[in-house]
mmCIF file of C-alpha atoms and ligand atoms in Angstrom:
data_model
loop_
_atom_site.group_PDB
_atom_site.id
_atom_site.type_symbol
_atom_site.label_atom_id
_atom_site.label_comp_id
_atom_site.label_asym_id
_atom_site.label_seq_id
_atom_site.Cartn_x
_atom_site.Cartn_y
_atom_site.Cartn_z
ATOM 1 C CA UNK A 1 41.868 7.210 -54.634
ATOM 2 C CA UNK A 2 44.252 9.310 -52.778
ATOM 3 C CA UNK A 3 46.316 7.827 -49.950
ATOM 4 C CA UNK A 4 44.553 9.981 -47.471
ATOM 5 C CA UNK A 5 41.180 8.781 -48.733
ATOM 6 C CA UNK A 6 42.312 5.163 -48.607
ATOM 7 C CA UNK A 7 43.764 5.541 -45.101
ATOM 8 C CA UNK A 8 40.364 7.078 -43.875
ATOM 9 C CA UNK A 9 38.471 4.305 -45.422
ATOM 10 C CA UNK A 10 40.564 1.692 -43.578
ATOM 11 C CA UNK A 11 40.717 3.462 -40.244
ATOM 12 C CA UNK A 12 36.879 3.939 -40.518
ATOM 13 C CA UNK A 13 36.360 0.274 -41.170
ATOM 14 C CA UNK A 14 38.652 -0.732 -38.443
ATOM 15 C CA UNK A 15 36.811 1.739 -35.915
ATOM 16 C CA UNK A 16 33.591 0.207 -36.976
ATOM 17 C CA UNK A 17 34.858 -3.315 -36.355
ATOM 18 C CA UNK A 18 36.286 -2.378 -32.917
ATOM 19 C CA UNK A 19 32.847 -0.724 -31.931
ATOM 20 C CA UNK A 20 31.083 -3.734 -33.277
ATOM 21 C CA UNK A 21 33.377 -6.140 -31.298
ATOM 22 C CA UNK A 22 32.715 -3.965 -28.076
ATOM 23 C CA UNK A 23 28.952 -3.995 -28.662
ATOM 24 C CA UNK A 24 28.892 -7.751 -29.130
ATOM 25 C CA UNK A 25 31.063 -8.209 -26.127
ATOM 26 C CA UNK A 26 28.658 -6.140 -23.976
ATOM 27 C CA UNK A 27 25.719 -8.135 -25.120
ATOM 28 C CA UNK A 28 27.631 -11.455 -24.613
ATOM 29 C CA UNK A 29 28.903 -10.593 -21.069
ATOM 30 C CA UNK A 30 26.152 -8.243 -19.368
ATOM 31 C CA UNK A 31 24.559 -11.162 -17.805
ATOM 32 C CA UNK A 32 27.671 -12.866 -16.611
ATOM 33 C CA UNK A 33 27.621 -14.814 -13.548
ATOM 34 C CA UNK A 34 29.770 -15.168 -10.480
ATOM 35 C CA UNK A 35 30.620 -17.767 -7.994
ATOM 36 C CA UNK A 36 30.202 -17.448 -4.217
ATOM 37 C CA UNK A 37 29.592 -20.047 -1.549
ATOM 38 C CA UNK A 38 26.112 -20.638 -0.040
ATOM 39 C CA UNK A 39 26.484 -19.734 3.693
ATOM 40 C CA UNK A 40 25.578 -22.692 6.047
ATOM 41 C CA UNK A 41 22.597 -20.634 7.512
ATOM 42 C CA UNK A 42 19.067 -22.093 8.016
ATOM 43 C CA UNK A 43 16.010 -20.291 9.077
ATOM 44 C CA UNK A 44 14.875 -21.026 12.539
ATOM 45 C CA UNK A 45 11.241 -21.223 13.975
ATOM 46 C CA UNK A 46 12.390 -20.206 17.447
ATOM 47 C CA UNK A 47 10.206 -17.285 18.564
ATOM 48 C CA UNK A 48 13.252 -15.219 20.022
ATOM 49 C CA UNK A 49 15.170 -15.552 16.734
ATOM 50 C CA UNK A 50 12.142 -14.518 14.622
ATOM 51 C CA UNK A 51 11.517 -11.503 17.044
ATOM 52 C CA UNK A 52 15.116 -10.328 16.595
ATOM 53 C CA UNK A 53 14.808 -10.732 12.838
ATOM 54 C CA UNK A 54 11.677 -8.616 12.853
ATOM 55 C CA UNK A 55 13.521 -5.942 14.807
ATOM 56 C CA UNK A 56 16.374 -5.872 12.398
ATOM 57 C CA UNK A 57 14.244 -5.899 9.172
ATOM 58 C CA UNK A 58 11.721 -3.272 10.354
ATOM 59 C CA UNK A 59 14.262 -1.272 12.472
ATOM 60 C CA UNK A 60 18.132 -0.907 12.087
ATOM 61 C CA UNK A 61 18.474 -2.887 8.777
ATOM 62 C CA UNK A 62 15.584 -0.951 7.234
ATOM 63 C CA UNK A 63 14.396 -3.342 4.548
ATOM 64 C CA UNK A 64 10.980 -2.207 4.370
ATOM 65 C CA UNK A 65 11.203 1.346 2.769
ATOM 66 C CA UNK A 66 13.207 0.016 -0.197
ATOM 67 C CA UNK A 67 11.203 -3.379 -0.573
ATOM 68 C CA UNK A 68 7.750 -1.662 -0.913
ATOM 69 C CA UNK A 69 6.517 0.143 -3.864
ATOM 70 C CA UNK A 70 5.929 3.975 -4.722
ATOM 71 C CA UNK A 71 2.199 3.480 -3.935
ATOM 72 C CA UNK A 72 2.964 2.576 -0.394
ATOM 73 C CA UNK A 73 5.625 5.335 0.209
ATOM 74 C CA UNK A 74 3.208 7.867 1.946
ATOM 75 C CA UNK A 75 2.024 5.028 4.262
ATOM 76 C CA UNK A 76 5.630 4.009 4.933
ATOM 77 C CA UNK A 77 6.485 7.667 5.696
ATOM 78 C CA UNK A 78 3.598 7.658 8.197
ATOM 79 C CA UNK A 79 5.281 4.753 9.985
ATOM 80 C CA UNK A 80 2.381 2.376 8.907
ATOM 81 C CA UNK A 81 3.316 -1.391 8.134
ATOM 82 C CA UNK A 82 3.748 -1.791 4.387
ATOM 83 C CA UNK A 83 3.964 -4.888 2.187
ATOM 84 C CA UNK A 84 7.541 -5.935 1.263
ATOM 85 C CA UNK A 85 6.454 -7.011 -2.145
ATOM 86 C CA UNK A 86 9.083 -5.145 -4.098
ATOM 87 C CA UNK A 87 8.783 -2.849 -7.138
ATOM 88 C CA UNK A 88 10.371 0.422 -5.814
ATOM 89 C CA UNK A 89 11.897 1.877 -9.014
ATOM 90 C CA UNK A 90 15.436 3.150 -8.431
ATOM 91 C CA UNK A 91 16.129 5.486 -11.431
ATOM 92 C CA UNK A 92 19.881 5.395 -12.030
ATOM 93 C CA UNK A 93 21.862 6.856 -14.990
ATOM 94 C CA UNK A 94 22.416 3.396 -16.100
ATOM 95 C CA UNK A 95 18.849 2.210 -15.966
ATOM 96 C CA UNK A 96 15.987 1.263 -13.741
ATOM 97 C CA UNK A 97 16.622 -1.095 -10.783
ATOM 98 C CA UNK A 98 13.553 -2.473 -8.948
ATOM 99 C CA UNK A 99 13.659 -3.857 -5.558
ATOM 100 C CA UNK A 100 12.365 -7.483 -5.346
ATOM 101 C CA UNK A 101 9.487 -9.036 -3.665
ATOM 102 C CA UNK A 102 10.827 -10.465 -0.277
ATOM 103 C CA UNK A 103 7.677 -11.732 1.095
ATOM 104 C CA UNK A 104 7.450 -15.569 1.248
ATOM 105 C CA UNK A 105 5.355 -16.016 -1.647
ATOM 106 C CA UNK A 106 6.174 -19.349 -3.263
ATOM 107 C CA UNK A 107 6.627 -18.138 -6.860
ATOM 108 C CA UNK A 108 7.020 -14.252 -6.911
ATOM 109 C CA UNK A 109 8.757 -13.792 -3.541
ATOM 110 C CA UNK A 110 11.679 -15.413 -1.546
ATOM 111 C CA UNK A 111 9.499 -18.397 -1.050
ATOM 112 C CA UNK A 112 10.972 -19.592 -4.321
ATOM 113 C CA UNK A 113 14.524 -19.278 -2.865
ATOM 114 C CA UNK A 114 16.480 -21.327 -0.346
ATOM 115 C CA UNK A 115 17.932 -19.930 2.835
ATOM 116 C CA UNK A 116 21.387 -20.560 1.219
ATOM 117 C CA UNK A 117 20.433 -18.502 -1.767
ATOM 118 C CA UNK A 118 19.146 -15.469 0.353
ATOM 119 C CA UNK A 119 22.089 -15.789 2.660
ATOM 120 C CA UNK A 120 24.497 -15.568 -0.307
ATOM 121 C CA UNK A 121 22.574 -12.530 -1.770
ATOM 122 C CA UNK A 122 22.909 -10.664 1.348
ATOM 123 C CA UNK A 123 26.444 -11.765 2.355
ATOM 124 C CA UNK A 124 28.254 -11.765 -1.002
ATOM 125 C CA UNK A 125 26.057 -9.743 -3.369
ATOM 126 C CA UNK A 126 25.538 -12.643 -5.771
ATOM 127 C CA UNK A 127 21.883 -13.056 -6.800
ATOM 128 C CA UNK A 128 20.115 -16.404 -6.975
ATOM 129 C CA UNK A 129 20.674 -16.500 -10.766
ATOM 130 C CA UNK A 130 24.462 -15.762 -10.056
ATOM 131 C CA UNK A 131 24.392 -12.233 -11.194
ATOM 132 C CA UNK A 132 26.118 -9.382 -9.381
ATOM 133 C CA UNK A 133 23.392 -7.554 -7.264
ATOM 134 C CA UNK A 134 23.628 -3.728 -7.474
ATOM 135 C CA UNK A 135 25.174 -2.404 -4.124
ATOM 136 C CA UNK A 136 22.068 -1.195 -2.304
ATOM 137 C CA UNK A 137 22.348 -3.601 0.489
ATOM 138 C CA UNK A 138 25.776 -3.477 2.219
ATOM 139 C CA UNK A 139 24.881 -6.269 4.681
ATOM 140 C CA UNK A 140 27.891 -8.216 3.742
ATOM 141 C CA UNK A 141 29.378 -8.285 7.362
ATOM 142 C CA UNK A 142 26.261 -9.209 9.190
ATOM 143 C CA UNK A 143 27.012 -11.946 11.810
ATOM 144 C CA UNK A 144 25.746 -15.591 11.227
ATOM 145 C CA UNK A 145 23.390 -14.958 14.024
ATOM 146 C CA UNK A 146 21.748 -11.770 12.570
ATOM 147 C CA UNK A 147 21.700 -13.206 8.898
ATOM 148 C CA UNK A 148 19.789 -16.207 10.404
ATOM 149 C CA UNK A 149 17.313 -13.994 12.362
ATOM 150 C CA UNK A 150 16.639 -11.802 9.289
ATOM 151 C CA UNK A 151 15.912 -14.913 7.093
ATOM 152 C CA UNK A 152 13.879 -16.710 9.876
ATOM 153 C CA UNK A 153 11.672 -13.473 10.121
ATOM 154 C CA UNK A 154 11.245 -13.165 6.371
ATOM 155 C CA UNK A 155 10.094 -16.805 6.239
ATOM 156 C CA UNK A 156 7.198 -15.671 8.396
ATOM 157 C CA UNK A 157 5.993 -12.812 6.214
ATOM 158 C CA UNK A 158 2.887 -13.929 4.314
ATOM 159 C CA UNK A 159 3.459 -14.229 0.617
ATOM 160 C CA UNK A 160 2.053 -11.498 -1.694
ATOM 161 C CA UNK A 161 1.806 -12.148 -5.393
ATOM 162 C CA UNK A 162 3.383 -8.950 -6.672
ATOM 163 C CA UNK A 163 5.903 -9.400 -9.564
ATOM 164 C CA UNK A 164 8.083 -6.430 -9.926
ATOM 165 C CA UNK A 165 9.603 -5.567 -13.323
ATOM 166 C CA UNK A 166 12.923 -6.992 -14.018
ATOM 167 C CA UNK A 167 15.831 -4.475 -13.734
ATOM 168 C CA UNK A 168 16.325 -2.759 -17.056
ATOM 169 C CA UNK A 169 19.706 -1.612 -18.060
ATOM 170 C CA UNK A 170 20.326 0.766 -20.838
ATOM 171 C CA UNK A 171 23.609 0.314 -23.035
ATOM 172 C CA UNK A 172 25.681 1.952 -20.369
ATOM 173 C CA UNK A 173 24.181 -0.128 -17.742
ATOM 174 C CA UNK A 174 24.801 -3.388 -19.762
ATOM 175 C CA UNK A 175 28.418 -2.151 -20.449
ATOM 176 C CA UNK A 176 28.820 -1.746 -16.638
ATOM 177 C CA UNK A 177 27.574 -5.120 -15.917
ATOM 178 C CA UNK A 178 29.679 -6.616 -18.537
ATOM 179 C CA UNK A 179 32.888 -5.026 -17.293
ATOM 180 C CA UNK A 180 32.643 -3.100 -14.233
ATOM 181 C CA UNK A 181 29.965 -4.166 -11.730
ATOM 182 C CA UNK A 182 30.964 -7.062 -9.493
ATOM 183 C CA UNK A 183 29.577 -8.595 -6.310
ATOM 184 C CA UNK A 184 30.551 -6.432 -3.510
ATOM 185 C CA UNK A 185 30.650 -8.786 -0.516
ATOM 186 C CA UNK A 186 34.283 -9.786 0.170
ATOM 187 C CA UNK A 187 34.695 -13.735 -0.281
ATOM 188 C CA UNK A 188 37.546 -14.055 2.209
ATOM 189 C CA UNK A 189 36.640 -11.777 5.110
ATOM 190 C CA UNK A 190 35.627 -13.821 8.192
ATOM 191 C CA UNK A 191 32.116 -12.984 9.478
ATOM 192 C CA UNK A 192 31.396 -13.147 13.163
ATOM 193 C CA UNK A 193 29.212 -15.997 14.238
ATOM 194 C CA UNK A 194 27.505 -13.657 16.738
ATOM 195 C CA UNK A 195 28.122 -10.033 18.031
ATOM 196 C CA UNK A 196 27.558 -9.376 21.675
ATOM 197 C CA UNK A 197 24.334 -6.999 21.936
ATOM 198 C CA UNK A 198 25.064 -4.436 24.616
ATOM 199 C CA UNK A 199 25.339 -0.710 24.804
ATOM 200 C CA UNK A 200 29.080 -0.297 23.960
ATOM 201 C CA UNK A 201 30.911 1.424 21.199
ATOM 202 C CA UNK A 202 31.874 -1.969 19.975
ATOM 203 C CA UNK A 203 28.386 -3.117 19.380
ATOM 204 C CA UNK A 204 27.609 0.590 18.077
ATOM 205 C CA UNK A 205 30.503 0.258 15.456
ATOM 206 C CA UNK A 206 28.704 -3.105 14.224
ATOM 207 C CA UNK A 207 25.318 -1.372 14.125
ATOM 208 C CA UNK A 208 26.670 1.597 12.401
ATOM 209 C CA UNK A 209 28.772 -0.210 9.695
ATOM 210 C CA UNK A 210 27.549 -3.630 9.195
ATOM 211 C CA UNK A 211 23.666 -3.105 9.962
ATOM 212 C CA UNK A 212 22.227 0.426 9.492
ATOM 213 C CA UNK A 213 24.813 1.612 6.970
ATOM 214 C CA UNK A 214 25.258 5.089 8.591
ATOM 215 C CA UNK A 215 28.712 5.498 6.842
ATOM 216 C CA UNK A 216 27.218 4.810 3.501
ATOM 217 C CA UNK A 217 25.208 8.037 3.442
ATOM 218 C CA UNK A 218 27.409 10.026 5.737
ATOM 219 C CA UNK A 219 30.670 9.781 3.764
ATOM 220 C CA UNK A 220 31.521 11.525 0.568
ATOM 221 C CA UNK A 221 31.216 8.920 -2.261
ATOM 222 C CA UNK A 222 32.030 8.792 -5.834
ATOM 223 C CA UNK A 223 28.787 8.325 -7.658
ATOM 224 C CA UNK A 224 30.011 6.381 -10.640
ATOM 225 C CA UNK A 225 31.780 3.829 -8.490
ATOM 226 C CA UNK A 226 30.275 3.993 -5.088
ATOM 227 C CA UNK A 227 33.771 4.392 -3.655
ATOM 228 C CA UNK A 228 34.163 6.159 -0.338
ATOM 229 C CA UNK A 229 36.351 9.241 -1.184
ATOM 230 C CA UNK A 230 35.853 11.397 2.172
ATOM 231 C CA UNK A 231 36.749 10.655 5.541
ATOM 232 C CA UNK A 232 34.071 8.274 7.080
ATOM 233 C CA UNK A 233 31.163 9.844 8.820
ATOM 234 C CA UNK A 234 32.300 13.521 7.883
ATOM 235 C CA UNK A 235 29.247 13.915 5.764
ATOM 236 C CA UNK A 236 28.391 13.691 1.927
ATOM 237 C CA UNK A 237 27.977 16.987 0.270
ATOM 238 C CA UNK A 238 25.333 16.761 -2.566
ATOM 239 C CA UNK A 239 23.773 13.358 -1.942
ATOM 240 C CA UNK A 240 20.582 12.862 -3.964
ATOM 241 C CA UNK A 241 17.370 12.471 -1.885
ATOM 242 C CA UNK A 242 13.756 12.084 -3.037
ATOM 243 C CA UNK A 243 11.738 14.311 -5.435
ATOM 244 C CA UNK A 244 14.937 16.090 -6.707
ATOM 245 C CA UNK A 245 16.047 17.304 -3.316
ATOM 246 C CA UNK A 246 19.906 16.953 -2.862
ATOM 247 C CA UNK A 247 21.089 16.869 0.864
ATOM 248 C CA UNK A 248 24.501 17.584 2.509
ATOM 249 C CA UNK A 249 24.404 14.773 5.016
ATOM 250 C CA UNK A 250 25.771 16.054 8.391
ATOM 251 C CA UNK A 251 29.222 15.413 9.721
ATOM 252 C CA UNK A 252 28.550 12.820 12.533
ATOM 253 C CA UNK A 253 32.097 12.936 14.054
ATOM 254 C CA UNK A 254 32.349 14.768 17.407
ATOM 255 C CA UNK A 255 33.973 17.753 15.992
ATOM 256 C CA UNK A 256 33.484 20.932 18.002
ATOM 257 C CA UNK A 257 32.407 23.219 15.257
ATOM 258 C CA UNK A 258 31.614 21.271 12.126
ATOM 259 C CA UNK A 259 30.088 18.138 13.912
ATOM 260 C CA UNK A 260 26.357 18.240 13.645
ATOM 261 C CA UNK A 261 25.996 16.874 17.270
ATOM 262 C CA UNK A 262 28.768 18.862 18.844
ATOM 263 C CA UNK A 263 26.182 20.397 21.297
ATOM 264 C CA UNK A 264 23.932 17.175 21.722
ATOM 265 C CA UNK A 265 23.953 14.879 24.558
ATOM 266 C CA UNK A 266 22.532 11.332 24.556
ATOM 267 C CA UNK A 267 18.916 12.604 25.209
ATOM 268 C CA UNK A 268 19.051 14.933 22.240
ATOM 269 C CA UNK A 269 20.235 12.046 20.075
ATOM 270 C CA UNK A 270 17.659 9.584 21.258
ATOM 271 C CA UNK A 271 14.784 12.157 20.973
ATOM 272 C CA UNK A 272 15.990 13.007 17.401
ATOM 273 C CA UNK A 273 15.648 9.367 16.541
ATOM 274 C CA UNK A 274 12.224 8.906 18.254
ATOM 275 C CA UNK A 275 11.028 11.957 16.306
ATOM 276 C CA UNK A 276 11.186 10.359 12.853
ATOM 277 C CA UNK A 277 11.544 12.277 9.552
ATOM 278 C CA UNK A 278 11.632 15.960 9.716
ATOM 279 C CA UNK A 279 12.904 16.702 6.148
ATOM 280 C CA UNK A 280 10.133 15.557 3.881
ATOM 281 C CA UNK A 281 12.463 14.217 1.007
ATOM 282 C CA UNK A 282 15.172 12.834 3.242
ATOM 283 C CA UNK A 283 16.226 9.418 2.084
ATOM 284 C CA UNK A 284 17.490 8.567 5.670
ATOM 285 C CA UNK A 285 15.086 5.597 6.858
ATOM 286 C CA UNK A 286 14.128 7.607 10.023
ATOM 287 C CA UNK A 287 10.849 5.705 10.185
ATOM 288 C CA UNK A 288 12.690 2.457 10.660
ATOM 289 C CA UNK A 289 15.308 3.961 12.893
ATOM 290 C CA UNK A 290 12.644 5.467 15.152
ATOM 291 C CA UNK A 291 12.518 1.684 16.338
ATOM 292 C CA UNK A 292 16.073 1.585 17.534
ATOM 293 C CA UNK A 293 15.913 0.166 21.037
ATOM 294 C CA UNK A 294 17.422 2.426 23.778
ATOM 295 C CA UNK A 295 20.310 0.134 24.180
ATOM 296 C CA UNK A 296 21.111 0.172 20.587
ATOM 297 C CA UNK A 297 20.808 3.926 20.437
ATOM 298 C CA UNK A 298 23.297 4.172 23.456
ATOM 299 C CA UNK A 299 25.776 1.894 21.453
ATOM 300 C CA UNK A 300 25.536 4.049 18.422
ATOM 301 C CA UNK A 301 25.922 7.214 20.342
ATOM 302 C CA UNK A 302 28.997 5.717 22.186
ATOM 303 C CA UNK A 303 30.517 4.592 18.923
ATOM 304 C CA UNK A 304 29.956 8.034 17.177
ATOM 305 C CA UNK A 305 31.377 9.928 20.303
ATOM 306 C CA UNK A 306 34.417 7.617 19.981
ATOM 307 C CA UNK A 307 35.276 8.577 16.439
ATOM 308 C CA UNK A 308 38.224 10.979 15.707
ATOM 309 C CA UNK A 309 36.797 14.415 15.185
ATOM 310 C CA UNK A 310 37.075 15.313 11.540
ATOM 311 C CA UNK A 311 36.869 19.214 10.725
ATOM 312 C CA UNK A 312 34.627 19.246 7.689
ATOM 313 C CA UNK A 313 31.507 21.329 6.996
ATOM 314 C CA UNK A 314 29.496 19.572 4.339
ATOM 315 C CA UNK A 315 27.245 22.541 3.921
ATOM 316 C CA UNK A 316 23.601 23.281 4.826
ATOM 317 C CA UNK A 317 21.310 20.283 5.123
ATOM 318 C CA UNK A 318 19.479 21.062 1.865
ATOM 319 C CA UNK A 319 22.043 21.383 -0.818
ATOM 320 C CA UNK A 320 19.632 22.058 -3.652
ATOM 321 C CA UNK A 321 16.515 21.333 -5.287
ATOM 322 C CA UNK A 322 16.194 20.266 -9.033
ATOM 323 C CA UNK A 323 13.094 19.622 -11.059
HETATM 324 C C1 HEC B 1 18.486 0.853 -0.040
HETATM 325 C C2 HEC B 1 17.465 -0.010 -0.619
HETATM 326 C C3 HEC B 1 17.456 -1.364 -0.139
HETATM 327 C C4 HEC B 1 17.450 -1.983 1.314
HETATM 328 C C5 HEC B 1 17.684 -1.017 2.590
HETATM 329 C C6 HEC B 1 17.220 -3.289 1.168
HETATM 330 N N1 HEC B 1 17.153 -3.837 -0.073
HETATM 331 FE FE1 HEC B 1 17.026 -5.693 -0.867
HETATM 332 N N2 HEC B 1 17.152 -5.099 -2.665
HETATM 333 C C7 HEC B 1 17.061 -3.859 -3.117
HETATM 334 C C8 HEC B 1 17.137 -3.774 -4.640
HETATM 335 C C9 HEC B 1 17.092 -2.469 -5.366
HETATM 336 C C10 HEC B 1 17.196 -5.122 -4.980
HETATM 337 C C11 HEC B 1 17.426 -5.601 -6.521
HETATM 338 C C12 HEC B 1 18.965 -5.595 -6.853
HETATM 339 C C13 HEC B 1 19.282 -5.968 -7.946
HETATM 340 O O1 HEC B 1 18.441 -6.576 -8.823
HETATM 341 O O2 HEC B 1 20.451 -5.963 -8.616
HETATM 342 C C14 HEC B 1 17.124 -5.909 -3.886
HETATM 343 C C15 HEC B 1 17.253 -7.341 -3.816
HETATM 344 C C16 HEC B 1 17.072 -8.182 -2.684
HETATM 345 C C17 HEC B 1 17.010 -9.624 -2.581
HETATM 346 C C18 HEC B 1 17.112 -10.403 -3.956
HETATM 347 C C19 HEC B 1 15.788 -11.049 -4.071
HETATM 348 C C20 HEC B 1 15.730 -12.038 -5.197
HETATM 349 O O3 HEC B 1 14.603 -12.174 -5.541
HETATM 350 O O4 HEC B 1 16.598 -12.697 -5.526
HETATM 351 C C21 HEC B 1 16.943 -9.822 -1.350
HETATM 352 C C22 HEC B 1 16.582 -11.365 -0.750
HETATM 353 C C23 HEC B 1 16.803 -8.623 -0.590
HETATM 354 N N3 HEC B 1 16.937 -7.592 -1.315
HETATM 355 C C24 HEC B 1 16.566 -8.743 0.843
HETATM 356 C C25 HEC B 1 16.812 -7.549 1.670
HETATM 357 C C26 HEC B 1 16.723 -7.673 3.116
HETATM 358 C C27 HEC B 1 16.522 -8.805 3.892
HETATM 359 C C28 HEC B 1 16.905 -6.270 3.520
HETATM 360 C C29 HEC B 1 17.094 -5.787 4.881
HETATM 361 C C30 HEC B 1 18.039 -6.584 5.643
HETATM 362 C C31 HEC B 1 17.126 -5.537 2.370
HETATM 363 N N4 HEC B 1 16.874 -6.271 1.227
HETATM 364 C C32 HEC B 1 17.334 -4.159 2.407
HETATM 365 C C33 HEC B 1 17.095 -2.634 -2.277
HETATM 366 C C34 HEC B 1 17.231 -2.603 -0.961
HETATM 367 C C1 HEC B 2 20.039 6.458 3.202
HETATM 368 C C2 HEC B 2 20.911 7.465 3.615
HETATM 369 C C3 HEC B 2 21.220 7.695 5.125
HETATM 370 C C4 HEC B 2 21.360 6.745 6.060
HETATM 371 C C5 HEC B 2 21.434 5.223 5.804
HETATM 372 C C6 HEC B 2 21.651 7.424 7.384
HETATM 373 N N1 HEC B 2 21.579 8.824 7.126
HETATM 374 FE FE1 HEC B 2 21.530 10.143 8.555
HETATM 375 N N2 HEC B 2 20.955 11.675 7.197
HETATM 376 C C7 HEC B 2 20.819 11.346 5.951
HETATM 377 C C8 HEC B 2 20.474 12.668 5.378
HETATM 378 C C9 HEC B 2 20.047 12.965 3.873
HETATM 379 C C10 HEC B 2 20.401 13.664 6.319
HETATM 380 C C11 HEC B 2 19.954 15.142 6.299
HETATM 381 C C12 HEC B 2 18.357 15.169 6.144
HETATM 382 C C13 HEC B 2 17.556 14.814 7.403
HETATM 383 O O1 HEC B 2 17.905 15.255 8.480
HETATM 384 O O2 HEC B 2 16.785 13.837 7.310
HETATM 385 C C14 HEC B 2 20.679 12.861 7.611
HETATM 386 C C15 HEC B 2 20.773 13.462 8.888
HETATM 387 C C16 HEC B 2 21.159 12.886 9.994
HETATM 388 C C17 HEC B 2 21.264 13.564 11.446
HETATM 389 C C18 HEC B 2 20.995 14.961 11.704
HETATM 390 C C19 HEC B 2 19.569 15.120 12.111
HETATM 391 C C20 HEC B 2 19.086 16.509 12.490
HETATM 392 O O3 HEC B 2 17.786 16.713 12.572
HETATM 393 O O4 HEC B 2 19.967 17.281 12.746
HETATM 394 C C21 HEC B 2 21.791 12.611 12.041
HETATM 395 C C22 HEC B 2 22.053 12.870 13.669
HETATM 396 C C23 HEC B 2 22.114 11.366 11.436
HETATM 397 N N3 HEC B 2 21.642 11.594 10.040
HETATM 398 C C24 HEC B 2 22.485 10.158 11.834
HETATM 399 C C25 HEC B 2 22.477 8.949 11.265
HETATM 400 C C26 HEC B 2 22.845 7.629 11.860
HETATM 401 C C27 HEC B 2 23.344 7.503 13.304
HETATM 402 C C28 HEC B 2 22.765 6.761 10.890
HETATM 403 C C29 HEC B 2 22.894 5.252 11.039
HETATM 404 C C30 HEC B 2 21.882 4.730 12.176
HETATM 405 C C31 HEC B 2 22.241 7.352 9.727
HETATM 406 N N4 HEC B 2 22.184 8.733 9.918
HETATM 407 C C32 HEC B 2 21.899 6.767 8.487
HETATM 408 C C33 HEC B 2 21.052 10.272 5.215
HETATM 409 C C34 HEC B 2 21.227 9.035 5.830
#
């Protein structure tokens, strides 16, 4: 055998060994678990607390659209009550992620979880089985009071027996779970015990960034890591919506020419929210946001108006449509 052939044989073998080791590691690690504390939060049966939770779940925190299934999507978009029994299939490059059943069913829903387990999932992104929850729910900075209200309301939602399929990762997904995807909720950031609910920009800041996730869709993101790469609230060019429609989400900063709302006043803003969805394939949960109270809309408006204007034109609302 020539030296070259021998060299190729050994490097080939070595390469196979390395690939084998990586594959083995991916399979050994893809269901790795993480540690996070169980927040000291217990559901309440106080009717005012439950009512506030109902408002958050069906309104600003928009849990319903994601936690129902495709069959109920049309009803959801008509603004009808839909079961939060999970199963919505989020098709991602690395697999299928299905929303879970968050009705209070004792086996299939959150009835099987403790208040602390639910609170830990929402606050730290660590699932009840210890695995990292995919970052669909950036509620990490919710106040204790709001987290308690959400869980208190969920406890009143009659159990539905739907059992959504488990998340299915392809090999890339397993590799990401093994090495890259970690729980997103910061462990050491102090959460407020309660945030004063009024119509100020300070409360609007909390609503926009910790509850309604406006920045999550209105800021340019890197799709593989989810990292924010543009200036906050200045719009995301090419965000994927439903049915193959890609959107350029508008610039919400008060910039005189590139800000979507440059010529709006509070009434225009409120009327737009009350109107619900206009673009059929928009992922913005307008149906839930139509339920924002007037005071909360005032707070949001005050906050958005207080942002530094950013001169950025994300492009026309509809970026492109793919089959
Ligand atoms: C943008 C879509 C989206 C929104 C909005 C959303 N969820 Fe989820 N939720 C998901 C997905 C997807 C999963 C599954 C994630 C995974 O398995 O990694 C999930 C998982 C959960 C779980 C884990 C359940 C279990 O069985 O362990 C809980 C609890 C939960 N969501 C509650 C909520 C609540 C409460 C809200 C509103 C405050 C909410 N979600 C809003 C998509 C969403
Ligand atoms: C899940 C993604 C998503 C979230 C969350 C989201 N938006 Fe949007 N938003 C979009 C998209 C996509 C559009 C463009 C399509 C449309 O108008 O529905 C849009 C459009 C808008 C418009 C322009 C509407 C018009 O008719 O000109 C405003 C104003 C707006 N969003 C404000 C907000 C505010 C305030 C929040 C938080 C309370 C928010 N958005 C949360 C995705 C999102």
